[in-house]
GROMACS .gro file of C-alpha atoms in nm:
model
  424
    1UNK     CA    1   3.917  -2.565   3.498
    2UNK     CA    2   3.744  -2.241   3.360
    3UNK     CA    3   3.897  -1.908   3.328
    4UNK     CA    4   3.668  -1.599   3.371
    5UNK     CA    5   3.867  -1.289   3.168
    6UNK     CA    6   3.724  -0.926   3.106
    7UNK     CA    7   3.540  -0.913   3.448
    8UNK     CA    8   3.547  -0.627   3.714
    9UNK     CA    9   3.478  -0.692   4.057
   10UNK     CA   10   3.379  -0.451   4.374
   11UNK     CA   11   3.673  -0.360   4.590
   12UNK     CA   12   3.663  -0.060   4.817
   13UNK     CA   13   3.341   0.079   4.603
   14UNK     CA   14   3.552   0.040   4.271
   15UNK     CA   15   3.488  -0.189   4.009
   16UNK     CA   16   3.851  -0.351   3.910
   17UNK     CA   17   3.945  -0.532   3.618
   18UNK     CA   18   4.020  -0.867   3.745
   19UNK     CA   19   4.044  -1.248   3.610
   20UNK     CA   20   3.928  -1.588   3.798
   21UNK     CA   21   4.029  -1.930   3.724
   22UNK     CA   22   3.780  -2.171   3.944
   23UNK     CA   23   3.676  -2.534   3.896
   24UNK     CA   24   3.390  -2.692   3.981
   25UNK     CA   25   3.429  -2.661   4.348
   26UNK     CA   26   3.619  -2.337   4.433
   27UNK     CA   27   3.774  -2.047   4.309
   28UNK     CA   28   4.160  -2.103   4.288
   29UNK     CA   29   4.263  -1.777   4.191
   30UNK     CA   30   4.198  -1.421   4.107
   31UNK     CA   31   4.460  -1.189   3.973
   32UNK     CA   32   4.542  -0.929   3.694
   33UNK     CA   33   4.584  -1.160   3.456
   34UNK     CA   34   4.628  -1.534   3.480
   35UNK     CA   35   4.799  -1.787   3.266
   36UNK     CA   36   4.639  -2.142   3.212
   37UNK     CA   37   4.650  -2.259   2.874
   38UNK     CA   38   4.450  -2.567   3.033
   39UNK     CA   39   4.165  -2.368   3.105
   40UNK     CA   40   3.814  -2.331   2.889
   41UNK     CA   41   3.798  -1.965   2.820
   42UNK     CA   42   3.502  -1.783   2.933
   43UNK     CA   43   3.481  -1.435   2.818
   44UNK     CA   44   3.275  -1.214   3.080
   45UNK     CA   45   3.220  -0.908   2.829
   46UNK     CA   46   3.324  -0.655   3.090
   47UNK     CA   47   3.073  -0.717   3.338
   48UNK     CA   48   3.050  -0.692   3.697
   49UNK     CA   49   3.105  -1.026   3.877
   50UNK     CA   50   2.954  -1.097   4.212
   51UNK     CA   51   2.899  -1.396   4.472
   52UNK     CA   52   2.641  -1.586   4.409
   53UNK     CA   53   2.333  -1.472   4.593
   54UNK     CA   54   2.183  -1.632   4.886
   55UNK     CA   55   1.793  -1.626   5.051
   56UNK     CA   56   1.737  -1.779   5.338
   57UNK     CA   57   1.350  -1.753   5.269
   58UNK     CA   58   1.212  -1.943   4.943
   59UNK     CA   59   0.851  -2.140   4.930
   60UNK     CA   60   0.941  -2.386   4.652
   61UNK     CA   61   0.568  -2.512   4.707
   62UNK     CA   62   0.695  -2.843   4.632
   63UNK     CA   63   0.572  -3.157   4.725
   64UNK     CA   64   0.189  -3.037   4.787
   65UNK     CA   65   0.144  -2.779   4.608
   66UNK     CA   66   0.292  -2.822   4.247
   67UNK     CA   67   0.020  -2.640   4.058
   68UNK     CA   68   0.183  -2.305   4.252
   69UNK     CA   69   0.537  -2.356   4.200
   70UNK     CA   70   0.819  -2.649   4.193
   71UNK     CA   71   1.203  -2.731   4.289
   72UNK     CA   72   1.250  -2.718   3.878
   73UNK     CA   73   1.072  -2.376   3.828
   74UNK     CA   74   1.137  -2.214   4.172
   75UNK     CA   75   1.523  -2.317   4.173
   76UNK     CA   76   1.570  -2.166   3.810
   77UNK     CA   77   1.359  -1.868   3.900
   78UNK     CA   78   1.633  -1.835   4.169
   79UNK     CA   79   1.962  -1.873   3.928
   80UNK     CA   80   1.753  -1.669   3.687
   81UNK     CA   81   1.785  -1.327   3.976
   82UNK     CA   82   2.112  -1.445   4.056
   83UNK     CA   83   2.058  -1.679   4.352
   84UNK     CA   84   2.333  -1.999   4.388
   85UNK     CA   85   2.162  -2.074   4.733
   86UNK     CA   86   1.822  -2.095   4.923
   87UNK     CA   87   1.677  -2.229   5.203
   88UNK     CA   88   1.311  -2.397   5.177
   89UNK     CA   89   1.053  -2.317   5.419
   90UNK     CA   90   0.870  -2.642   5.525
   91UNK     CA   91   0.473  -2.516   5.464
   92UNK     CA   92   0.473  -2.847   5.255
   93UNK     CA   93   0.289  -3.112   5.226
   94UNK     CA   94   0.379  -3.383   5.395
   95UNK     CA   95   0.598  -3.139   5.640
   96UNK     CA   96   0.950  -3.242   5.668
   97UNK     CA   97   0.852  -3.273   6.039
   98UNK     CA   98   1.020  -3.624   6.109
   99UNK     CA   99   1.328  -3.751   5.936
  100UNK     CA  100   1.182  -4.019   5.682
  101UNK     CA  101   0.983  -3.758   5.490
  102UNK     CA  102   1.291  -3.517   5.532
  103UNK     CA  103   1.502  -3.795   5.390
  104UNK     CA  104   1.229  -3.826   5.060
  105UNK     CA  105   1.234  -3.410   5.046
  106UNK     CA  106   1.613  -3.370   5.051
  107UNK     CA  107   1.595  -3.669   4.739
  108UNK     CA  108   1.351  -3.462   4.518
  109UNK     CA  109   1.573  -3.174   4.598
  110UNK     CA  110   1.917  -3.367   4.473
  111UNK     CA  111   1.753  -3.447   4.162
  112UNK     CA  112   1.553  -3.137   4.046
  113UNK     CA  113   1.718  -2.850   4.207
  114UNK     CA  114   1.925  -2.632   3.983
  115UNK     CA  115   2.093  -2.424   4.233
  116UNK     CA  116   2.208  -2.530   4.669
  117UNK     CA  117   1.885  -2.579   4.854
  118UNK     CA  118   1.896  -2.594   5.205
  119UNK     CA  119   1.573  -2.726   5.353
  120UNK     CA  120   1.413  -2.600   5.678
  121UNK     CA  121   1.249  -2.843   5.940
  122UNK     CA  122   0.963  -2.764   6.093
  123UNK     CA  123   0.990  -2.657   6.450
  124UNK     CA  124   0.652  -2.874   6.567
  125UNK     CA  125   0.471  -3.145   6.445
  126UNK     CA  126   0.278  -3.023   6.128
  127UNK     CA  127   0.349  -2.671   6.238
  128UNK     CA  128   0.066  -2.750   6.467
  129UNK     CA  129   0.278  -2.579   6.751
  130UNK     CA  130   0.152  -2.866   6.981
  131UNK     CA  131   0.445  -3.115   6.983
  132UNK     CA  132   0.812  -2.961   6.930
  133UNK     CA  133   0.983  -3.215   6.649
  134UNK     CA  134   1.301  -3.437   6.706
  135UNK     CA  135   1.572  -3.194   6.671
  136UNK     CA  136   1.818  -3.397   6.757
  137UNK     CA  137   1.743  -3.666   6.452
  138UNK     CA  138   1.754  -3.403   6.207
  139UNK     CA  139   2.084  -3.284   6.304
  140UNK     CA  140   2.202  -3.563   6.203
  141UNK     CA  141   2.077  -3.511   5.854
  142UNK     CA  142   2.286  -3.187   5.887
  143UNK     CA  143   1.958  -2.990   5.921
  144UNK     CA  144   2.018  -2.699   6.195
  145UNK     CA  145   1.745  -2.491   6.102
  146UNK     CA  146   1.403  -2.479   6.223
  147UNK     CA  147   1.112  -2.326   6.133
  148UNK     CA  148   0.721  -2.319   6.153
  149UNK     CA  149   0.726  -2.031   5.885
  150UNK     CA  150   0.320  -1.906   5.821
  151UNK     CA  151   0.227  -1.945   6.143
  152UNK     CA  152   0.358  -1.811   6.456
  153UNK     CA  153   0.446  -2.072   6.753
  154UNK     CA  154   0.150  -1.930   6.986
  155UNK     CA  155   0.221  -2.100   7.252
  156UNK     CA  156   0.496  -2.000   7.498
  157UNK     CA  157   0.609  -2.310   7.696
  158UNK     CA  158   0.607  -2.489   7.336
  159UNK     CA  159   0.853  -2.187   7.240
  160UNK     CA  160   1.038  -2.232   7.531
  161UNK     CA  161   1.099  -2.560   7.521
  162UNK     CA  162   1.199  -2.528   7.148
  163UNK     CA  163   1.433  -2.291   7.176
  164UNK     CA  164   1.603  -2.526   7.505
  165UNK     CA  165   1.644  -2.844   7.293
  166UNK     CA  166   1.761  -2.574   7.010
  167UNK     CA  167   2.028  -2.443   7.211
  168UNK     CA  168   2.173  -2.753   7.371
  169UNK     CA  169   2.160  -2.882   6.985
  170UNK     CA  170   2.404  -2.562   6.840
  171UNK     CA  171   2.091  -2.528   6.593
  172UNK     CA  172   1.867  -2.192   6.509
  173UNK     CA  173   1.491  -2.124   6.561
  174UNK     CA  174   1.397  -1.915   6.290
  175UNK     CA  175   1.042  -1.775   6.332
  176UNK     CA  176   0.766  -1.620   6.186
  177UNK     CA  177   0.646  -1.397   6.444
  178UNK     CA  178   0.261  -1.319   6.460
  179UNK     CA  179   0.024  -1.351   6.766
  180UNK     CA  180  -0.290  -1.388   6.587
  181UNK     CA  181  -0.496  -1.206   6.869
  182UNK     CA  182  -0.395  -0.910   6.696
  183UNK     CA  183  -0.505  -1.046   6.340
  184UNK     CA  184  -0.904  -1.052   6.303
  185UNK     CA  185  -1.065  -1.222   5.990
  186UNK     CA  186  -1.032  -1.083   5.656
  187UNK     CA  187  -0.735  -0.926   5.764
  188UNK     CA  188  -0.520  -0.799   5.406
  189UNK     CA  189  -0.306  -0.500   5.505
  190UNK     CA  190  -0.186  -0.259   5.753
  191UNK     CA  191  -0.383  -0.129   5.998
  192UNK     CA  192  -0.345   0.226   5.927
  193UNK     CA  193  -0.479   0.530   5.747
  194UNK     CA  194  -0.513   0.335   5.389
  195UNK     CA  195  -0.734   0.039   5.521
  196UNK     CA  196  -0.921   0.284   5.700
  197UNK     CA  197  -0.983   0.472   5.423
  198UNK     CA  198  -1.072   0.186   5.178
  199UNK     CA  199  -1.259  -0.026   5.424
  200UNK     CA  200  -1.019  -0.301   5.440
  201UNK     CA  201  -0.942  -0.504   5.797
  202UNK     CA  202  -0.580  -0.421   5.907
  203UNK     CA  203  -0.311  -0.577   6.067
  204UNK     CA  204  -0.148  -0.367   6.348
  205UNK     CA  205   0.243  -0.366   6.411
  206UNK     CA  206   0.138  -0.581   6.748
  207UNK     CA  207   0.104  -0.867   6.566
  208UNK     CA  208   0.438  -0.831   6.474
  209UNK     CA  209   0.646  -0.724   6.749
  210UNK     CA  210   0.455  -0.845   7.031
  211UNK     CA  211   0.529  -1.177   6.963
  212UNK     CA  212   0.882  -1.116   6.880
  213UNK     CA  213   0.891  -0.926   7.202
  214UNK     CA  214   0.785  -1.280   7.357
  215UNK     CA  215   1.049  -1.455   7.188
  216UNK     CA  216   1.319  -1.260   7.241
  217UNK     CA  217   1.230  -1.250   7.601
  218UNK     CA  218   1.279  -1.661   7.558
  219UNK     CA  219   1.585  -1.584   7.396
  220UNK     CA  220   1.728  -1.406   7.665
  221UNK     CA  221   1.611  -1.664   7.889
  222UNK     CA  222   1.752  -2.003   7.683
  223UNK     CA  223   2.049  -1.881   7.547
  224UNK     CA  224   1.887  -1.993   7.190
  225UNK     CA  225   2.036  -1.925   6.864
  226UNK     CA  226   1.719  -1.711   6.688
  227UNK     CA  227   1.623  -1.575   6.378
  228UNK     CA  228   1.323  -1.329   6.308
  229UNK     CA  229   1.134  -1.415   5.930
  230UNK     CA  230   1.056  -1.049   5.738
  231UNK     CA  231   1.093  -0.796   5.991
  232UNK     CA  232   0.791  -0.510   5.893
  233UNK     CA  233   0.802  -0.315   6.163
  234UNK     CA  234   0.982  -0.010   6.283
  235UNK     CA  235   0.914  -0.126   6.722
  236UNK     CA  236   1.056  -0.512   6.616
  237UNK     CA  237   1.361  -0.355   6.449
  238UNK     CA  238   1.424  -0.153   6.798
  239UNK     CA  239   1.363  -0.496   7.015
  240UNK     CA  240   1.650  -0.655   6.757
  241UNK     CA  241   1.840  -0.389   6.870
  242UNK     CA  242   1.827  -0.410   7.209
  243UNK     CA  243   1.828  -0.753   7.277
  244UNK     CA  244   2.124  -0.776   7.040
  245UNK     CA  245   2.270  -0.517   7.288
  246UNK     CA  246   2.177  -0.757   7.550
  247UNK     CA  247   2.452  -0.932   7.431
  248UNK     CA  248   2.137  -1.241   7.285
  249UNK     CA  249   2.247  -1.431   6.966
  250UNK     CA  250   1.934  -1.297   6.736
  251UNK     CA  251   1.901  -1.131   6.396
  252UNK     CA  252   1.619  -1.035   6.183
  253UNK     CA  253   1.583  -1.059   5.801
  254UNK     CA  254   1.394  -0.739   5.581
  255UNK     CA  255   1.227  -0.833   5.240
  256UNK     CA  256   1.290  -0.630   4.893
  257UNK     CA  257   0.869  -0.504   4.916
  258UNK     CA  258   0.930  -0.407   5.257
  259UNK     CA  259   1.276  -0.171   5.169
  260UNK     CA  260   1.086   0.024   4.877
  261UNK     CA  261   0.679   0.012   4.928
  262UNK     CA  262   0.460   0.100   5.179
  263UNK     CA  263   0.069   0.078   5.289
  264UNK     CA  264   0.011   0.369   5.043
  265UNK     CA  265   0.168   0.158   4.725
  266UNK     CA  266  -0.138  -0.123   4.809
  267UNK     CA  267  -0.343  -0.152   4.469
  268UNK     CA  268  -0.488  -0.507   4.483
  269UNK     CA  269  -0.448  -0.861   4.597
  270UNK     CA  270  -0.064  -0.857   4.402
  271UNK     CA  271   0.017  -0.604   4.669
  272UNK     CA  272  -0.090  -0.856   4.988
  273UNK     CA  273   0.157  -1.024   5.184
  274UNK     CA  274   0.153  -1.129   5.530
  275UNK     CA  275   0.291  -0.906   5.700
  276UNK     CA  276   0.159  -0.653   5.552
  277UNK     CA  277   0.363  -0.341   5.389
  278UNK     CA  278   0.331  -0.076   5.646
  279UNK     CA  279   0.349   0.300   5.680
  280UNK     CA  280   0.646   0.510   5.547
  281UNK     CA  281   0.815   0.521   5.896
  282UNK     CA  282   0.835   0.155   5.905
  283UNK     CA  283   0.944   0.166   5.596
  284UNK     CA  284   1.241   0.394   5.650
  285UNK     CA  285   1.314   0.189   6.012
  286UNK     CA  286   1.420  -0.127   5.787
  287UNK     CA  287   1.604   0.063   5.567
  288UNK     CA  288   1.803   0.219   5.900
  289UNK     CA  289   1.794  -0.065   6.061
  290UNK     CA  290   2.020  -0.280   5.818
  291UNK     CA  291   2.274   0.041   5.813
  292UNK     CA  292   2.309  -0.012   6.200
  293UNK     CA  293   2.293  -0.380   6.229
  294UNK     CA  294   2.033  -0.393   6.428
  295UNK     CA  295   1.876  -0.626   6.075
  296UNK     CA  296   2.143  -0.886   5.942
  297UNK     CA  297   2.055  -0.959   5.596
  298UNK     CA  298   1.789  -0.919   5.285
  299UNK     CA  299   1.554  -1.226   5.262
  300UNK     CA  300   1.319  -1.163   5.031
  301UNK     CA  301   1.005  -1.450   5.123
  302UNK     CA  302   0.941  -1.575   4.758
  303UNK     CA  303   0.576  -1.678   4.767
  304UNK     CA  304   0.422  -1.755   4.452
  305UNK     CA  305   0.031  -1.815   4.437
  306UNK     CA  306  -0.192  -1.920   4.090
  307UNK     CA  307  -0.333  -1.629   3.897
  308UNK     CA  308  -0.665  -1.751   4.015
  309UNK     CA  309  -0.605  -1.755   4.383
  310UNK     CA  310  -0.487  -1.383   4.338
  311UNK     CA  311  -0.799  -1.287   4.137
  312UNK     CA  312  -1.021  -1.357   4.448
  313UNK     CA  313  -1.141  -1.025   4.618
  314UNK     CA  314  -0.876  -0.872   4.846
  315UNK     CA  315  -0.963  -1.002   5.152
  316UNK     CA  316  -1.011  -1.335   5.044
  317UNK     CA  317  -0.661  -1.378   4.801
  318UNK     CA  318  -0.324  -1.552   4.949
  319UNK     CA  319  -0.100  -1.400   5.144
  320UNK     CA  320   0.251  -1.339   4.885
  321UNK     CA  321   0.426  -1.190   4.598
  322UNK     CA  322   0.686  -1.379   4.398
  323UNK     CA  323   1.011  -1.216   4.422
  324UNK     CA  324   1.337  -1.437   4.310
  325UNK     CA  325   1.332  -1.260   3.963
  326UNK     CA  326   1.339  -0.889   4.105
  327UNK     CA  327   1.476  -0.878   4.421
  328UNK     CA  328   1.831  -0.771   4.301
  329UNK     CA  329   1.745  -0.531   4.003
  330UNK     CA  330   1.483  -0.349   4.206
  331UNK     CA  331   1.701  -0.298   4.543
  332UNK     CA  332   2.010  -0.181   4.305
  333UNK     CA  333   1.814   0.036   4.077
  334UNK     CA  334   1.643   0.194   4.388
  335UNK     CA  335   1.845   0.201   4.720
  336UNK     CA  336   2.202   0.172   4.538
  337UNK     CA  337   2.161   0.434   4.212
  338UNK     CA  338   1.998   0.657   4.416
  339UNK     CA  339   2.262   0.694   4.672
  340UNK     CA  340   2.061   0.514   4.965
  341UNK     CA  341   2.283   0.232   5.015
  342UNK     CA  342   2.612   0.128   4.846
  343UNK     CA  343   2.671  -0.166   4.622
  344UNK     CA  344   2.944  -0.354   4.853
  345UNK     CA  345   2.627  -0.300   5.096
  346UNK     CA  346   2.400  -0.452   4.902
  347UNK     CA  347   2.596  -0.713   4.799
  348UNK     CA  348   2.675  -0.801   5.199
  349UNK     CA  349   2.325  -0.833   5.312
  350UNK     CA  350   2.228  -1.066   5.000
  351UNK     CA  351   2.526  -1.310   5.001
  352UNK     CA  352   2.781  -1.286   5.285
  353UNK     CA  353   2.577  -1.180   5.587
  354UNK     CA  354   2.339  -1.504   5.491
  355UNK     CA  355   2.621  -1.727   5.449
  356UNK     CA  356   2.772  -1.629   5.814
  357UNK     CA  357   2.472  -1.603   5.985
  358UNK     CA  358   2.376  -1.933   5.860
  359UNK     CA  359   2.695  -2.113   5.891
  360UNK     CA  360   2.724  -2.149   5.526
  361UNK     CA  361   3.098  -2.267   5.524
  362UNK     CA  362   3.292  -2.061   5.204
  363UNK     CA  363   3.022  -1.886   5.078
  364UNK     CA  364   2.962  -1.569   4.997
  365UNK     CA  365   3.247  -1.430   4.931
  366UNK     CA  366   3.452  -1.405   4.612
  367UNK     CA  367   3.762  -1.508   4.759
  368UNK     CA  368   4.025  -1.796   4.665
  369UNK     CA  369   3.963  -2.114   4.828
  370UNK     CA  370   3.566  -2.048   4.783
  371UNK     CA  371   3.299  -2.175   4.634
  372UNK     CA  372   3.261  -2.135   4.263
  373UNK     CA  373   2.891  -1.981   4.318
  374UNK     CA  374   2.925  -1.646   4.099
  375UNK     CA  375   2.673  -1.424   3.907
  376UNK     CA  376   2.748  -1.194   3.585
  377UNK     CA  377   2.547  -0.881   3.617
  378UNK     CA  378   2.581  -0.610   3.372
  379UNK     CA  379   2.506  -0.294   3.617
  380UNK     CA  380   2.446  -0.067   3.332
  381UNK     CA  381   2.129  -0.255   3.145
  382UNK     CA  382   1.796  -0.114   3.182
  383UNK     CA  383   1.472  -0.323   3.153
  384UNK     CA  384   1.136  -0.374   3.185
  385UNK     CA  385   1.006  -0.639   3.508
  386UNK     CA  386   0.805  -0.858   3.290
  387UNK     CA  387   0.609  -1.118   3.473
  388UNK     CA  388   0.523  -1.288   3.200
  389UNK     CA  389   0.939  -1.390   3.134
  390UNK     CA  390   0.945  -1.534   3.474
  391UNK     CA  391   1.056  -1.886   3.535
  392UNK     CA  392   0.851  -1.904   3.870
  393UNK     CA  393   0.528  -2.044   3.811
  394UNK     CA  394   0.404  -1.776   4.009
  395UNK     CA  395   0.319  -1.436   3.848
  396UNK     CA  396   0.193  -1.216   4.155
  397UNK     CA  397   0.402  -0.969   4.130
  398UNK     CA  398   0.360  -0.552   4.278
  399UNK     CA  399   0.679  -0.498   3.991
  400UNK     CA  400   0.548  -0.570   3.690
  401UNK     CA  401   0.640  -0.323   3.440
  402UNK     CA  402   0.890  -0.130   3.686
  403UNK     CA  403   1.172   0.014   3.471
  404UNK     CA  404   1.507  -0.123   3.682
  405UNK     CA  405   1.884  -0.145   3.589
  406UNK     CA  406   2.130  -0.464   3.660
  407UNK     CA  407   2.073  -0.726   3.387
  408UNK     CA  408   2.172  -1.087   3.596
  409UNK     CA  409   2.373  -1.214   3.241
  410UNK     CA  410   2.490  -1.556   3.374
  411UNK     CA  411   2.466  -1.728   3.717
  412UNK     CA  412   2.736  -2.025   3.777
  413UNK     CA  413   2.669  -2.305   4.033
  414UNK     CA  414   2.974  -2.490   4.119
  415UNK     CA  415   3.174  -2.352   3.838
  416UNK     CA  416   2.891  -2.442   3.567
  417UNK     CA  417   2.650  -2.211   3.414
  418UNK     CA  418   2.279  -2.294   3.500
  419UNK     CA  419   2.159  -1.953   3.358
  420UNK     CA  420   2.265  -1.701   3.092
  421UNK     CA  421   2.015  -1.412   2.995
  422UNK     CA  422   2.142  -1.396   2.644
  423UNK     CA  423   1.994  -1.730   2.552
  424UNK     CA  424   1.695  -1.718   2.677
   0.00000   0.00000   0.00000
C-alpha cells in the first residue's frame, strides 16, 4: 500500500487538502488524514491530484511504422502529459483486422506499453471498406470498438451493414468521417479565405459533415452505438445535436488544435492535419458544443510523422501533429485560466466522459473503490512547450515554444509511478 499526503483535489471548483491510500489496483480511501503505518509514504508537495487522463484517439504507429513512433515512446509520451489510458487506432501494419494478428498486437502491447492501451479493430478488411471484419470474434477478445480511422467508410450499404452486426454485438462504430468527393488532390487546409489567399487546395466543411450526416442517418436507422473521430466543424456539431435529440446513441470527440487554433494560425506543414483547422466560427462551435453536450469528450488524435516527412512542401507533407505532451497544459493554460471553461470541466471531458462513454469500468474518477490511475500536476508552473523534451518520436508540433502553465509532476499507473518530471 502507498499513502499519497500533502495533495489537494477538485471538489465543487475548490482545491481541498486531502490524503489517499491506494494499492496497486484501486484507491481504498481518501480522507483528511489517514493512518497506516503500513503504508510507503509518498509526499505529493502540495500539488493538485487528478484522474489519470484518458484519449480515446492515439496512433502508436507501431507495428509498421516504427521509424514514426512506438508502444515504448508513444505510451511514455502519454504518462509523460498525464495519460493512464489510450485507445490505438488500427492504421497499422498488418491491421488488427482478424483476430490472430489482433492476438500478436495486444502481446506487443502487454510487454512494451507503459500505461492501459486499448486497441481498436478495424471496421473492414484492411480498412479497404470492401468487406466488414468479424465482429463477433473480436468480442471475444474483449475488443468492442471499431474503427477504420484515416479513411472514411465510403460506401453506404458497407456502413450499414457495419453498424447492424455492431448493434446486435453491444459494440461501437467509431468513425472518421470524410467523403472524399469533397477532398481534391493536394488538399492541406480549409477551404476558406486563408487557402484562397495563399494558393493552397482546401478542404470544405462537406467533407466533414456530409458524411457524418450519412452516418447518423444509419444510426437512426440501426439503432448502432456510434462515435464521430475529431469533430472540426461547426454544421457536424449541430447534426450531434440533433440526432442526439433524436433520442440516437452517438457522440463526437473535439481535439486540443481544434479548441484553440484556427485556419488563420496555419504557418506550415506542422500546422496540417486532416481535418483541417477551420475558421473562427468553427472554432468557437466546438468550444460551445462541449458546454451543451452536444460533443462528449476531448480526444486529442496524436499523430506523429518524421521530421523529414514534415519538411516536404505543404501540400505534399502528412496529415498530423503530435499532441500527448501538450494537450493538458495548453487547454488549462488557455480555456481554464482564462475563464473559458472550468477545471472540473476540463478534467470531465479528458478522463470521466471517456471512461463512460467507452465503458471503461472504474475509471476516471478519483473515487474509493477505483482504479489507482492518478496524475500530480502542479497548476501553478509555467513553461516553455519544448519539442525537443518530448518522449514521442514525433516532433511536429504547432506548440513549440508556447508559454503554458500545469507542470504534469508524476503520473501513477496502477498505484506505481511510470513518470515523474523532476527526474527527468
Amino acid at each position: 500500500m502507498k499513502l499519497l499526503k500533502n495533495v489537494k483535489l477538485l471538489e465543487n471548483e475548490q482545491l481541498v487538502d486531502k490524503e489517499i491510500l491506494f494499492d496497486d489496483q484501486q484507491i481504498l480511501k481518501i480522507d483528511d488524514h489517514i493512518d497506516a503505518e503500513e503504508a510507503q509514504i509518498i509526499d505529493g508537495k502540495g500539488y493538485t491530484l487528478l484522474p489519470g487522463l484518458i484519449d480515446v484517439h492515439v496512433h502508436l504507429r507501431e507495428p509498421g511504422y516504427e521509424y514514426k513512433e512506438t508502444i515504448d515512446t508513444g505510451t511514455m509520451a502519454a504518462a509523460a502529459g498525464g495519460f493512464t489510458t489510450i485507445m490505438a487506432m488500427p492504421n497499422v501494419i498488418p491491421y488488427p483486422d482478424n483476430v490472430e494478428t489482433m492476438k500478436q498486437y495486444m502481446d506487443k502491447i502487454q510487454h512494451d506499453a507503459h500505461v492501459h492501451v486499448i486497441p481498436y479493430a478495424t471496421i473492414t478488411r484492411q480498412e479497404a471498406g470492401k468487406e466488414v471484419v468479424d465482429m463477433e470474434a473480436f468480442t471475444k477478445m474483449d475488443i468492442h470498438a471499431f474503427s477504420d480511422d484515416g479513411v472514411g467508410v465510403q460506401n453506404d450499404d458497407i456502413m450499414r451493414e457495419a453498424m447492424k452486426k455492431s448493434h446486435d454485438l453491444h459494440t461501437m462504430i467509431v468513425a472518421h468521417t470524410e467523403d472524399m468527393q469533397y477532398r481534391k488532390e493536394g488538399a492541406c487546409v480549409h477551404a476558406g479565405s486563408e487557402a484562397y489567399d495563399r494558393h493552397w487546395i482546401g478542404i470544405p466543411s462537406e467533407c466533414e459533415w456530409k458524411q457524418l450526416e450519412r452516418d447518423l442517418q444509419l444510426v437512426e436507422e440501426t439503432g448502432a452505438h456510434y462515435h464521430c473521430c475529431h469533430v472540426s466543424a461547426k454544421e457536424s456539431v449541430q447534426l450531434l445535436e440533433e440526432y442526439k435529440k433524436k433520442g440516437c446513441d452517438v457522440s463526437g470527440e473535439v481535439t486540443a488544435h481544434h479548441l484553440l487554433l484556427n485556419e488563420h494560425d496555419v504557418v506550415g506543414p506542422n500546422w496540417k492535419m486532416n481535418p483541417p483547422l477551420r475558421g473562427e466560427k468553427d472554432r468557437q462551435a466546438l468550444i460551445n458544443g462541449l458546454k451543451s453536450g452536444a460533443l462528449t469528450l476531448i480526444a486529442n488524435d496524436h499523430a506523429p510523422h518524421s521530421q523529414e516527412e514534415k519538411q516536404r512542401p505543404m501540400d505534399k507533407a502528412p496529415f498530423g501533429i503530435v499532441s500527448l505532451e501538450t494537450a493538458f497544459p495548453l487547454l488549462y493554460s488557455r480555456l481554464v485560466c482564462a475563464g473559458e471553461i472550468t477545471l472540473s470541466q476540463l478534467v470531465y471531458w479528458m478522463s470521466e466522459a471517456p471512461a463512460k462513454r467507452f465503458g471503461m469500468q472504474k475509471k476516471g474518477v478519483l473515487q474509493e473503490g477505483y482504479a489507482s490511475d492518478m496524475i500530480l500536476v502542479d497548476l501553478d508552473e509555467e513553461y516553455i512547450i519544448n519539442r525537443d523534451r518530448f518522449y514521442s518520436k514525433g516532433k511536429n508540433t504547432p506548440f513549440h515554444g508556447w508559454r503554458v502553465k500545469g507542470r504534469i509532476k508524476k503520473t501513477i499507473v496502477d498505484g506505481t509511478i511510470i513518470y515523474e518530471e523532476d527526474k527527468e
